[in-house]
Every structure is written in C-alpha cells, then in structure tokens.
Coordinates of C-alpha atoms in Angstrom, one line a residue:
M65 CA 0.0 0.0 -0.1
E66 CA 1.3 3.4 -0.9
N67 CA 1.0 6.8 0.9
I68 CA 1.9 5.3 4.4
I69 CA 3.5 7.7 7.0
E70 CA 5.4 5.8 9.6
A71 CA 7.1 7.0 12.8
K72 CA 9.7 4.8 14.3
N73 CA 11.0 5.3 17.8
L74 CA 10.9 9.1 17.8
T75 CA 12.5 10.9 20.7
F76 CA 12.5 14.7 20.9
R77 CA 13.5 17.3 23.4
Y78 CA 13.1 21.1 23.4
R79 CA 16.3 22.9 24.2
R80 CA 16.0 25.4 27.2
I81 CA 18.3 28.0 28.7
R82 CA 21.8 27.1 29.7
N83 CA 21.7 24.4 27.1
S84 CA 19.6 22.1 29.3
E85 CA 17.0 19.9 27.6
H86 CA 13.3 19.4 28.4
F87 CA 12.0 16.1 27.8
V88 CA 8.9 15.9 25.4
M89 CA 8.8 12.8 23.5
N90 CA 10.0 9.4 24.2
N91 CA 10.2 6.3 21.8
V92 CA 6.9 7.0 20.0
S93 CA 6.1 4.8 17.1
L94 CA 2.9 4.8 14.9
K95 CA 1.7 4.1 11.3
L96 CA -0.9 6.1 9.4
E97 CA -2.6 4.7 6.3
P98 CA -4.7 6.4 3.6
G99 CA -8.5 6.0 3.7
Y100 CA -8.6 6.0 7.5
I101 CA -9.3 8.7 10.2
T102 CA -6.9 8.3 13.1
C103 CA -7.3 10.3 16.3
L104 CA -4.3 11.4 18.6
L105 CA -5.8 11.8 21.8
G106 CA -4.1 13.6 24.9
N107 CA -4.5 16.3 27.4
N108 CA -3.0 19.8 26.8
G109 CA 0.7 19.4 27.1
A110 CA 0.7 15.8 26.3
G111 CA 2.8 16.5 23.1
K112 CA 0.1 16.2 20.4
T113 CA 1.4 19.4 18.5
T114 CA 5.0 18.4 18.8
L115 CA 4.2 15.0 17.3
L116 CA 2.4 16.5 14.4
S117 CA 5.2 18.9 13.8
L118 CA 7.7 16.0 13.8
L119 CA 5.5 14.0 11.4
Y120 CA 5.4 17.0 9.0
G121 CA 9.1 17.6 9.4
I122 CA 8.9 21.1 11.0
L123 CA 10.6 19.6 14.0
H124 CA 13.4 17.1 13.8
P125 CA 13.8 14.2 16.2
K126 CA 16.7 13.7 18.5
S127 CA 16.5 10.0 17.6
G128 CA 14.2 7.9 15.5
E129 CA 12.9 8.5 12.0
I130 CA 9.8 9.3 9.8
L131 CA 9.3 7.2 6.9
W132 CA 7.2 8.1 3.8
N133 CA 6.5 4.8 1.8
G134 CA 9.4 3.1 3.5
T135 CA 11.9 5.9 2.6
P136 CA 13.3 8.1 5.6
L137 CA 12.2 11.7 5.4
S138 CA 15.2 14.0 4.6
K139 CA 16.1 17.3 3.0
A140 CA 16.3 15.4 -0.3
N141 CA 12.7 14.3 -0.3
Q142 CA 11.0 16.8 2.1
M143 CA 9.5 19.1 -0.6
D144 CA 7.9 16.1 -2.4
F145 CA 6.6 14.9 0.9
R146 CA 5.1 18.2 1.9
R147 CA 3.3 18.3 -1.6
E148 CA 1.5 15.1 -0.7
I149 CA 0.8 16.1 3.1
A150 CA -1.2 19.0 4.4
I151 CA -1.1 20.4 7.9
S152 CA -3.4 22.8 9.6
S153 CA -1.9 26.1 10.8
N154 CA -3.1 29.3 12.5
S155 CA -0.9 31.3 10.2
W156 CA -1.8 29.5 7.0
C157 CA -3.0 32.8 5.2
A158 CA -2.8 36.6 5.6
D159 CA -5.3 37.8 8.1
D160 CA -5.8 41.3 6.3
L161 CA -6.7 39.8 2.9
T162 CA -10.0 38.3 1.8
I163 CA -10.4 34.6 1.2
R164 CA -10.4 35.4 -2.5
Q165 CA -7.1 37.2 -2.4
N166 CA -5.5 34.7 -0.2
I167 CA -6.4 31.8 -2.5
E168 CA -5.1 33.7 -5.5
M169 CA -1.8 34.2 -3.7
L170 CA -1.4 30.7 -2.2
S171 CA -2.7 28.5 -5.0
I172 CA 0.3 29.3 -7.3
L173 CA 2.5 27.5 -4.8
Y174 CA 0.8 24.2 -5.3
P175 CA 0.5 22.9 -9.0
S176 CA -2.1 20.4 -7.9
F177 CA -4.5 23.0 -6.6
D178 CA -8.1 22.6 -8.0
H179 CA -9.9 25.9 -8.0
E180 CA -13.1 24.4 -9.1
Y181 CA -12.9 21.8 -6.3
F182 CA -12.2 24.7 -3.8
Q183 CA -15.4 26.4 -5.0
N184 CA -17.3 23.2 -4.5
L185 CA -16.0 22.7 -1.0
M186 CA -16.9 26.2 -0.1
K187 CA -20.3 25.6 -1.3
L188 CA -20.7 22.4 0.6
S189 CA -19.5 24.3 3.7
E190 CA -22.1 27.1 3.0
M191 CA -19.2 29.5 2.6
E192 CA -19.8 30.5 -0.9
H193 CA -20.9 34.0 0.1
S194 CA -17.6 34.5 2.1
Y195 CA -15.0 35.0 -0.7
D196 CA -14.7 38.7 -0.3
K197 CA -14.7 38.8 3.5
V198 CA -11.5 39.7 5.2
Y199 CA -10.1 36.5 6.9
A200 CA -9.6 38.4 10.3
T201 CA -13.4 39.1 10.3
L202 CA -14.5 35.5 10.1
S203 CA -15.7 33.4 13.1
T204 CA -13.5 30.6 14.3
G205 CA -15.7 28.0 12.5
E206 CA -15.7 30.0 9.3
R207 CA -11.8 30.1 9.5
I208 CA -11.5 26.4 9.9
K209 CA -14.0 25.8 6.9
A210 CA -12.0 28.2 4.7
Q211 CA -8.6 26.5 5.8
L212 CA -10.0 22.9 5.2
A213 CA -11.3 23.9 1.8
F214 CA -7.8 25.3 0.8
L215 CA -6.1 22.3 2.2
L216 CA -8.3 19.7 0.6
A217 CA -8.2 21.6 -2.8
R218 CA -4.5 20.9 -2.9
K219 CA -5.5 17.2 -3.3
P220 CA -3.2 15.9 -0.5
K221 CA -2.8 12.3 0.4
Y222 CA -2.8 12.9 4.0
L223 CA -4.2 15.7 6.3
L224 CA -2.8 16.5 9.8
L225 CA -5.3 18.5 11.9
D226 CA -4.3 20.0 15.1
E227 CA -7.3 20.5 17.5
P228 CA -9.6 21.5 14.5
L229 CA -12.8 21.3 16.5
A230 CA -11.8 23.2 19.6
N231 CA -13.9 26.2 20.5
I232 CA -16.4 26.1 17.5
D233 CA -20.1 26.0 17.4
P234 CA -21.6 22.5 17.5
I235 CA -23.3 23.1 14.0
F236 CA -19.9 24.0 12.5
K237 CA -18.4 20.9 14.1
I238 CA -21.0 18.7 12.4
D239 CA -20.3 20.3 9.1
I240 CA -16.6 19.9 9.3
L241 CA -16.9 16.2 10.4
D242 CA -19.2 15.5 7.6
L243 CA -16.9 17.1 5.0
L244 CA -13.8 15.1 6.3
Q245 CA -15.7 11.9 6.3
R246 CA -16.8 12.5 2.7
E247 CA -13.2 13.2 1.7
V248 CA -12.1 9.9 3.2
A249 CA -14.8 7.9 1.5
D250 CA -14.5 9.5 -1.9
N251 CA -10.8 10.2 -2.2
E252 CA -9.2 7.7 0.2
L253 CA -7.7 10.6 2.1
G254 CA -5.9 9.7 5.3
I255 CA -6.5 12.0 8.1
L256 CA -4.9 12.3 11.6
I257 CA -6.8 14.5 14.0
S258 CA -5.4 15.6 17.4
T259 CA -7.8 16.5 20.3
H260 CA -7.9 16.7 24.1
L261 CA -11.6 16.1 24.1
L262 CA -13.1 12.6 24.5
D263 CA -16.5 13.8 23.2
E264 CA -14.9 14.8 19.9
I265 CA -14.4 11.1 19.1
S266 CA -17.3 10.0 16.9
D267 CA -18.1 6.9 14.9
M268 CA -16.0 8.3 12.0
V269 CA -12.8 7.7 13.7
D270 CA -11.1 4.4 12.9
Y271 CA -7.9 4.3 15.0
V272 CA -6.9 6.1 18.2
H273 CA -3.5 6.7 19.7
V274 CA -3.5 8.1 23.4
L275 CA -0.5 10.3 24.1
D276 CA 0.4 11.2 27.7
H277 CA 3.5 13.1 28.8
G278 CA 5.2 12.4 25.6
Q279 CA 4.6 8.7 25.4
L280 CA 2.0 6.6 23.5
V281 CA 0.2 4.8 26.2
K282 CA -2.6 3.2 24.2
S283 CA -3.1 2.4 20.5
G284 CA -5.6 0.5 18.5
S285 CA -9.0 0.5 16.8
R286 CA -11.6 3.0 18.4
F287 CA -13.4 0.0 19.9
D288 CA -10.3 -1.4 21.6
V289 CA -8.9 1.8 22.9
L290 CA -12.2 3.5 24.0
G291 CA -13.6 0.4 25.5
N292 CA -10.9 0.5 28.3
R293 CA -12.4 2.3 31.3
D294 CA -8.9 3.3 32.6
L295 CA -8.6 5.5 29.5
R296 CA -11.2 7.9 31.1
D297 CA -9.3 7.7 34.4
L298 CA -6.1 8.7 32.6
F299 CA -7.8 11.9 31.4
S300 CA -9.5 12.8 34.7
R301 CA -6.1 13.1 36.5
K302 CA -5.2 16.7 37.6

C-alpha cells in the first residue's frame, strides 16, 4: 500500500536556557494509512502538536525517524513529501486579505491546486458568500472551514489537523466532520486529528493513539481503545 506515514521510535527534546534539555517525546512509534481517520488523543501538554510537527518535518527528532512509503524523510525528499501532506496552521494565510485574495496568492504555490474543487468545497460548507470577506473578520468555525477547503483543494494524500474542533459552534463541528468523512470515503484521504476532548471521538474515527506526557500509552482501533475504562481515568487526572 502506498502513501503510508510511519514514525519509528521518535525521541524529541526542546532545548531550554543554559543548554539544558526538556523532555517531550520518548520512543513514539505509529503508522498512518490512507482511507482511515486516526485520532491522536491527549491532554493539553501531552505532546500532540509536537508529534504532528515531527511527522510533517517542522521539527526534527533527537533519535528515530519518519518514513514515507518506506523511505526516511530527509532534506532530499521533504519538498515532495510536503506536496502530498497538508497540515493545519493558525498562520496559513494573511489575516488582512480576503479569502479570494489569499487563494489567488497561495494557490500558485501548489501545482495540484484545484480551483473548481475549492469552490465546490466552499459551497458544501455554506461558505460560498464569504469569498470577499477579510479573513480576520471570520468566526472561528468559518476560518476552519476556509482553511480545510484550501488544504483539501491541494489534493493531498494525508491531512494532519491539530485540534480542529476546539472552541467552535456544534453546528460547525458537524459540518466539518461531515466534510472530512466525505473526503475519506470519496478520495481515500488519510486524516490524523489531534484532540484533548473525548467527546470529539465519533463513529467516523477508525484508530486512536493516546499520548500522555510524551509517550503513547494506548493504540488500536476505536473500539479497543475507548472500550477500556482506565482511559477515562487517565484523562481525569489533575
């Protein structure tokens, strides 16, 4: 099977003042495959954003490696990798420009960008009347919808989403989950969603990896992982 992302024994530490190191990630391994939605579950500070940044190549592990179709991620293949993988970001576009202006500016960076598909996604998300709105004036849910439409119109093989459903209206949440599920079914897109909220786990999720203090403590199918009562005990700790 192609388009597989695999993390092997990742260890990472942030460097602090006086050259001391702060432990963040320890010996983390996981595999992501297309056509499935995987959830990275953990409390705030568990290391979810750090792990997504390692998977995308923004950060580099102290030890271990990221494999893309069996080939280690490196400077030589990173550009090709990032054309196939999309990651959510708070700074993906210019806040003082309209959606239309942002898309005109950013789409030229991605040869695979499909303008017609972007328009269809905006319509599906009930955002077709927002093209000429300045991005900074949009609600949190509208910003997420616009960003998802842009990322999906790039036609990636895999989508990495960091807390995409936090602090948004429940109606927006349903719309976004429906859109993501449709992409997986129609295009065999692979998705990794990080979250700290158990109630964000829905029937659409296939696999769950539980991250706690930089370590994967549980991994498996949704039914195997969420069926264990001690999982809730883990996230009820202070």
